mmCIF file of C-alpha atoms in Angstrom:
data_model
loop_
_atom_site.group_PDB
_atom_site.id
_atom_site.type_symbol
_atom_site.label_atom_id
_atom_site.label_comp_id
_atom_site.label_asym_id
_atom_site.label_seq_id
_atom_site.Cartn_x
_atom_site.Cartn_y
_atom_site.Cartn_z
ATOM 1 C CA UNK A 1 90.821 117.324 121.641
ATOM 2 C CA UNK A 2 91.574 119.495 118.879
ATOM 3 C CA UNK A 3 90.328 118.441 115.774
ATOM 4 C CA UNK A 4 88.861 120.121 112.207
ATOM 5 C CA UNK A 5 86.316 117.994 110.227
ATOM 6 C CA UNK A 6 86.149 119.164 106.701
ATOM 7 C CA UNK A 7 83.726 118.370 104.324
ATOM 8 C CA UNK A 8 83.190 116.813 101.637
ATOM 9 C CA UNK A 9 85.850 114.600 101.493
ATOM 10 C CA UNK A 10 85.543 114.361 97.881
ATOM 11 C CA UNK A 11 84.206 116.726 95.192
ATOM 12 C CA UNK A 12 83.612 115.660 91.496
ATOM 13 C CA UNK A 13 82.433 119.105 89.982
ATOM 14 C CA UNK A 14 81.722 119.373 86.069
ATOM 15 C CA UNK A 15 83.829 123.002 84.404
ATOM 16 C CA UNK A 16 82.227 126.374 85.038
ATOM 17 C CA UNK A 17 80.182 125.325 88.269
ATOM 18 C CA UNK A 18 80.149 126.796 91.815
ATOM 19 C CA UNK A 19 80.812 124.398 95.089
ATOM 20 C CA UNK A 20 81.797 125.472 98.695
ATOM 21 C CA UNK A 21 84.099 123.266 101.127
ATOM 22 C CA UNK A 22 83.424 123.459 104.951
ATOM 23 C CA UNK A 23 85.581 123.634 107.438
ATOM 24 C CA UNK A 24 84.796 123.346 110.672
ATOM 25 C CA UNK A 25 87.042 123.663 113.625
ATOM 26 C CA UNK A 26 86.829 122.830 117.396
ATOM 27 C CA UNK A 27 88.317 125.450 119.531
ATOM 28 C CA UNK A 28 88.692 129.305 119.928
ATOM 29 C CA UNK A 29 91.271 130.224 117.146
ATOM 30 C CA UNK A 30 91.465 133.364 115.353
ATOM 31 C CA UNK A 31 93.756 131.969 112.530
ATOM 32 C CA UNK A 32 92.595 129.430 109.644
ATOM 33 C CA UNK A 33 94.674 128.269 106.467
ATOM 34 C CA UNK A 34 93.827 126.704 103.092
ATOM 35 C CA UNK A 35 96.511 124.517 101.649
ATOM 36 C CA UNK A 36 96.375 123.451 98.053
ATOM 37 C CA UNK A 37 98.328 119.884 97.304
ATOM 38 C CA UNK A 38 98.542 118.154 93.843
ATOM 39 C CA UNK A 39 99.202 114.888 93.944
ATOM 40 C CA UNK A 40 102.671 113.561 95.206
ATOM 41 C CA UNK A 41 103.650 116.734 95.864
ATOM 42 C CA UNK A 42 104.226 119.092 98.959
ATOM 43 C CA UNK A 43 101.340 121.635 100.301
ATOM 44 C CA UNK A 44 100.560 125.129 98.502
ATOM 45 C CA UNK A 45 99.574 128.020 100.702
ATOM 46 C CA UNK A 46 96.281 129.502 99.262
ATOM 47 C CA UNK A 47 95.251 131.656 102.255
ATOM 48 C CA UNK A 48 95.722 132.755 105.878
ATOM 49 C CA UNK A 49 92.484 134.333 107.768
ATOM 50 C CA UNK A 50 93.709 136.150 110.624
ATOM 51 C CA UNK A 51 90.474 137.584 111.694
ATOM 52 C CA UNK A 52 86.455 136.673 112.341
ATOM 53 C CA UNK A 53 85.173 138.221 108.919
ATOM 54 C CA UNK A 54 88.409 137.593 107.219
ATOM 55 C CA UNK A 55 87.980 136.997 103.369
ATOM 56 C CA UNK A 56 90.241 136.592 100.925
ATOM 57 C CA UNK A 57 90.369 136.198 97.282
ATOM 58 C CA UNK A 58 92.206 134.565 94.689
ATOM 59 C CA UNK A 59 91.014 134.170 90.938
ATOM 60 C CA UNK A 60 88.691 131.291 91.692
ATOM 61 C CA UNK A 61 88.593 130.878 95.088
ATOM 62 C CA UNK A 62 87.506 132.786 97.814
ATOM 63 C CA UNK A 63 88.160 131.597 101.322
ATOM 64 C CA UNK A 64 86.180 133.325 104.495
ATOM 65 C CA UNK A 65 86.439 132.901 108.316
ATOM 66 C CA UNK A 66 83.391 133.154 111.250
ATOM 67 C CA UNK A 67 85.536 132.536 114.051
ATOM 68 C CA UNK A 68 82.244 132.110 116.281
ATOM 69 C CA UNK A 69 80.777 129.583 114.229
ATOM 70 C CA UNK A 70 84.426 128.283 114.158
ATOM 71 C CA UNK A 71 83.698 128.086 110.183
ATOM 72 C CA UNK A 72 85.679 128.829 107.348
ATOM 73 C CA UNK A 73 84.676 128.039 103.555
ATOM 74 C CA UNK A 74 86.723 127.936 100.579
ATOM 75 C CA UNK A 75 84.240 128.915 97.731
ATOM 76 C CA UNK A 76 84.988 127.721 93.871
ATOM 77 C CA UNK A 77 83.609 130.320 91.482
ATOM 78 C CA UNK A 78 83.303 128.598 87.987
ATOM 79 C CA UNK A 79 85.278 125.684 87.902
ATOM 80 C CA UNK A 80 87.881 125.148 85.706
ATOM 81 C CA UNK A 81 90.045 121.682 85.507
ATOM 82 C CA UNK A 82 93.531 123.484 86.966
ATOM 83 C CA UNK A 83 91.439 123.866 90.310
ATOM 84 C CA UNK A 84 91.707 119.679 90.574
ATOM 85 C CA UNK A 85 93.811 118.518 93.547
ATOM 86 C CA UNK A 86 93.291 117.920 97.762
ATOM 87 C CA UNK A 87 92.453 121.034 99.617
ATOM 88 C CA UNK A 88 93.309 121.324 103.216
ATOM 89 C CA UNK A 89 92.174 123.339 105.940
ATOM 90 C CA UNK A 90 94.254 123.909 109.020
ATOM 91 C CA UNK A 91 93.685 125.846 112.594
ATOM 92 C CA UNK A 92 96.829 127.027 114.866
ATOM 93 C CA UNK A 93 96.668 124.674 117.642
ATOM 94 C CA UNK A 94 98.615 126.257 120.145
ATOM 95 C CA UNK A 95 101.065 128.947 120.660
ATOM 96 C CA UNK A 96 103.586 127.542 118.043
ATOM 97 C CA UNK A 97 103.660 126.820 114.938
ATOM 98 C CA UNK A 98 101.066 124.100 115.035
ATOM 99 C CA UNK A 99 99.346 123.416 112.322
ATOM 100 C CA UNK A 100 96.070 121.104 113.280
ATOM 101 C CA UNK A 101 94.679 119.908 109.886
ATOM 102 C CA UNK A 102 91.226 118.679 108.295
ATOM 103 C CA UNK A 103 91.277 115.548 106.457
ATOM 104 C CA UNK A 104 91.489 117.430 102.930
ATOM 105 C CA UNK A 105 88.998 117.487 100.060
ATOM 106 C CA UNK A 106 89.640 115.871 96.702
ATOM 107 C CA UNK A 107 87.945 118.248 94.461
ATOM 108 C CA UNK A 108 87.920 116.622 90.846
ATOM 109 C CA UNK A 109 87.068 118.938 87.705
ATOM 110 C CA UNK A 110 85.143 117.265 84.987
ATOM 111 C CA UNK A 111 85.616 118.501 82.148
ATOM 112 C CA UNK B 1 114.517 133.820 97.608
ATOM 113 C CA UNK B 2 115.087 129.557 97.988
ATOM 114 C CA UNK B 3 112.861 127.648 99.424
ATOM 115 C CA UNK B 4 112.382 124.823 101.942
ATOM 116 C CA UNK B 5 114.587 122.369 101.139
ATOM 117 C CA UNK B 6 114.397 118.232 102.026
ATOM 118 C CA UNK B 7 117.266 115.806 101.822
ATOM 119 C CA UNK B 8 116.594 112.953 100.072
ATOM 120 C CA UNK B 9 113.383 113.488 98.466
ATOM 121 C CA UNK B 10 112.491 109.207 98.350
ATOM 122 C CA UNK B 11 113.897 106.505 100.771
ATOM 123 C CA UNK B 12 113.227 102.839 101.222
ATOM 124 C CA UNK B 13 114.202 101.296 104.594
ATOM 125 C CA UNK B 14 113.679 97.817 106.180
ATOM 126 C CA UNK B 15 111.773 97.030 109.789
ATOM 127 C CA UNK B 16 113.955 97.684 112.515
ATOM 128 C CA UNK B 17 116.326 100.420 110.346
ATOM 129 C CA UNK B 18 117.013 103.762 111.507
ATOM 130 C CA UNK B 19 116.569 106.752 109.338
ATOM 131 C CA UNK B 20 117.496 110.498 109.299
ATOM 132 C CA UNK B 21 115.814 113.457 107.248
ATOM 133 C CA UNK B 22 117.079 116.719 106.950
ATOM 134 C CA UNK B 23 115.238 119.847 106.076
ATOM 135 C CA UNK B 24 116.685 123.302 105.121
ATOM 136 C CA UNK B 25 114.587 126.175 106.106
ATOM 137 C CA UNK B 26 114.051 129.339 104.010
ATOM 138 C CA UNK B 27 117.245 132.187 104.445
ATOM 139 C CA UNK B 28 116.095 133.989 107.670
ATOM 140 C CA UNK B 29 113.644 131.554 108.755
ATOM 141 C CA UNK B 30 114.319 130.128 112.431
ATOM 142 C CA UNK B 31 111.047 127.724 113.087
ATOM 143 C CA UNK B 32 111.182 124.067 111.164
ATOM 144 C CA UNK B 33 107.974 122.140 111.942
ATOM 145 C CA UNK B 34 107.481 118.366 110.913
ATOM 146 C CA UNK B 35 104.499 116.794 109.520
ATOM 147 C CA UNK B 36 103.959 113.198 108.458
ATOM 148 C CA UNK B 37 101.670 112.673 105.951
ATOM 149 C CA UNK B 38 99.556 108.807 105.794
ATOM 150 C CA UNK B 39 96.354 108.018 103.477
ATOM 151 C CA UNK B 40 95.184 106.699 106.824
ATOM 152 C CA UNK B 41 96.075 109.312 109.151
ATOM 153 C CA UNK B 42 95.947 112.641 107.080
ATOM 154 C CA UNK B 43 98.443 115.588 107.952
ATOM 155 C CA UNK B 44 99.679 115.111 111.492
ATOM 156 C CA UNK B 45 102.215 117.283 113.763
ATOM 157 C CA UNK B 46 105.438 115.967 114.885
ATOM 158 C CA UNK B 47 107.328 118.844 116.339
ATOM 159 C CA UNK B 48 108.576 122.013 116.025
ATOM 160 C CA UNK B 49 112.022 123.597 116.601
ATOM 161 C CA UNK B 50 112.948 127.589 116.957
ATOM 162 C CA UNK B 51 116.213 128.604 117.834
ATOM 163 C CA UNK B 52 117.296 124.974 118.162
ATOM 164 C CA UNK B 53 114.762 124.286 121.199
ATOM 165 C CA UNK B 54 111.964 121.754 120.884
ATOM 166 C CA UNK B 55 108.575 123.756 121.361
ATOM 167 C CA UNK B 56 106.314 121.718 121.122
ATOM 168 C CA UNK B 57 105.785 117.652 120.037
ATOM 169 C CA UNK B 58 102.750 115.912 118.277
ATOM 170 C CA UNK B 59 101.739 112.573 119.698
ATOM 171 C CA UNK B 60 104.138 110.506 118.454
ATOM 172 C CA UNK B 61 106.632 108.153 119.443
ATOM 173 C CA UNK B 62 109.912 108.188 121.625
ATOM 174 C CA UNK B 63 111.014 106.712 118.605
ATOM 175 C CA UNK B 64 110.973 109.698 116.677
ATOM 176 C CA UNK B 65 113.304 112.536 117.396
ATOM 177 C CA UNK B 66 114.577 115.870 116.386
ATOM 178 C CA UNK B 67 117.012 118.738 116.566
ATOM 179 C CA UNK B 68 117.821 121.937 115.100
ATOM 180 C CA UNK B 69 121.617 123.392 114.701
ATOM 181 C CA UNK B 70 122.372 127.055 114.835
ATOM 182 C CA UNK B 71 122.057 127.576 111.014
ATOM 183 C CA UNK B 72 117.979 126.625 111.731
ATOM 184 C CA UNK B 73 118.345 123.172 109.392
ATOM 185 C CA UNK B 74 116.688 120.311 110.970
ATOM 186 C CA UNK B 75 116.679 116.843 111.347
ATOM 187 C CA UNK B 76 114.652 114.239 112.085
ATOM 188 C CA UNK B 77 115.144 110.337 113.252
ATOM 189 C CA UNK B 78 112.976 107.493 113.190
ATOM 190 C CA UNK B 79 114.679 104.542 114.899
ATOM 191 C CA UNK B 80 113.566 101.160 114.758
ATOM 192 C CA UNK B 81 111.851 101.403 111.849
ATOM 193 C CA UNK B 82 108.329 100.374 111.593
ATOM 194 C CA UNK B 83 105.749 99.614 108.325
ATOM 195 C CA UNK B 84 103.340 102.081 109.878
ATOM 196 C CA UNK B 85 105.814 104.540 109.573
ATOM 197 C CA UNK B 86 105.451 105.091 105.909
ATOM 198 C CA UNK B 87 105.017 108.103 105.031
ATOM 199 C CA UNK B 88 105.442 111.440 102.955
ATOM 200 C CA UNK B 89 107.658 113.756 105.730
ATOM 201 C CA UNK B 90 107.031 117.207 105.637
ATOM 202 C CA UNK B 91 108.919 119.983 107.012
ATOM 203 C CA UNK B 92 107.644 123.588 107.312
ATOM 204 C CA UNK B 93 109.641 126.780 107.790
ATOM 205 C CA UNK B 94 108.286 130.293 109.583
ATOM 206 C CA UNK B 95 110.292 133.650 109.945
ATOM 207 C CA UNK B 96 108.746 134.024 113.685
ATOM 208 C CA UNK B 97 108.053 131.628 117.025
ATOM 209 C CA UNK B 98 104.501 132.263 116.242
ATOM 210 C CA UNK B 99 104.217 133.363 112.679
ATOM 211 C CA UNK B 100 100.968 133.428 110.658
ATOM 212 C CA UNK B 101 102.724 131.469 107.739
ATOM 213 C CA UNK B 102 104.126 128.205 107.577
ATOM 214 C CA UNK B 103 106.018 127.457 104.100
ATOM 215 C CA UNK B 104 106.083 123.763 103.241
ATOM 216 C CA UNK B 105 108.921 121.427 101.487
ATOM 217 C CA UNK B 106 108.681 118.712 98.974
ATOM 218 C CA UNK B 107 108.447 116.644 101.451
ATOM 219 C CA UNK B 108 110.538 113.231 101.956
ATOM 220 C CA UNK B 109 108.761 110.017 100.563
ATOM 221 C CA UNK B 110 109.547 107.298 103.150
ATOM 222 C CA UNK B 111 109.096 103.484 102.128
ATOM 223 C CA UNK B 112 109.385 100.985 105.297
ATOM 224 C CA UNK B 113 109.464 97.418 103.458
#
């Protein structure tokens, strides 16, 4: 079965601390994506990892892949209260656009 | 460049109702995936259409259907409406069969009363 277990599932940070979010996945796939969704509304791409050793960056966030660990983190970098919403990891499931996704984490920034 | 666009955005039904939710892809894009979105039951994969063929389907239902027309928009059905249906629908859009990127709607808000 194809399934992602993210963790935590919820994330109460105070402003201008660090946190990682796990994502771990449960078959051979060489493609990972972070989603970003605020509440009621549709999903944000934040970053696609195409490769084991991938990283990306993005202001706060940096996102990483170990495709042999099937890991990936999304790392916060100083907190800051516009980071607050659900993030969501996703594998490819398959050879179509199949997205398999974690359960999300609700990362709330205190101010 | 406009983006993925879903038709209507809120909806209330009643058990046993039929519904129908369309989703317009980005210009140039010819995959539409469909997610439905519970508290319960996260982020879960319905199907996906390129070039109007079904590629693949989630575990869902006979009671939820698809299709795709030549200019790539899709639709979805849910017959026979059920509360467990309720839902936030989301539909996706690539550029490629197997594209690295999959660009998400607003998403239709389904109420089943």
């Amino acid at each position: 079965e194809l399934k992602v277990e993210q963790n935590p599932l919820f994330l109460s940070m105070q402003e201008g601390k660090n946190y990682t979010i796990y994502c771990n996945y449960s078959t051979t796939s060489d493609r990972l994506y972070w989603y970003r969704q605020d509440p009621g509304k549709s999903l944000e791409s934040l970053f696609v990892l195409l490769s084991n050793g991938a990283v990306k960056q993005e202001g706060r966030l940096m996102a990483s892949l170990d495709t042999k660990a099937r890991l990936s983190t999304l790392h916060i970098t100083a907190a800051v209260h516009d980071l607050s919403a659900t993030y969501f990891c996703a594998f490819d499931g398959g050879a179509t656009n199949k997205l398999i996704f974690g359960t999300g984490t609700l990362l709330a920034v205190q101010p | 460049k406009a983006g993925v666009t879903q038709t209507p955005r809120y909806l209330i039904k009643t058990r046993g109702q039929q519904v129908t939710l369309s989703c317009s892809p980005i210009s140039g894009h010819r995959s539409v995936s469909w997610y439905q979105q519970t508290p319960g039951q996260g982020l879960q994969f319905l199907f996906e259409y390129f070039s109007e063929t079904q590629r693949n389907k989630g575990n869902f239902p006979g009671r939820f259907s698809g299709r795709q027309f030549s200019n790539s928009r899709s639709e979805m059905n849910v017959s026979t409406l059920e509360l467990g249906d309720s839902a936030l629908y989301l539909c996706a859009s690539s550029s490629l069969p197997n594209n690295r990127e999959q660009y998400f709607g607003p998403g239709t808000r389904l109420t089943v009363t």
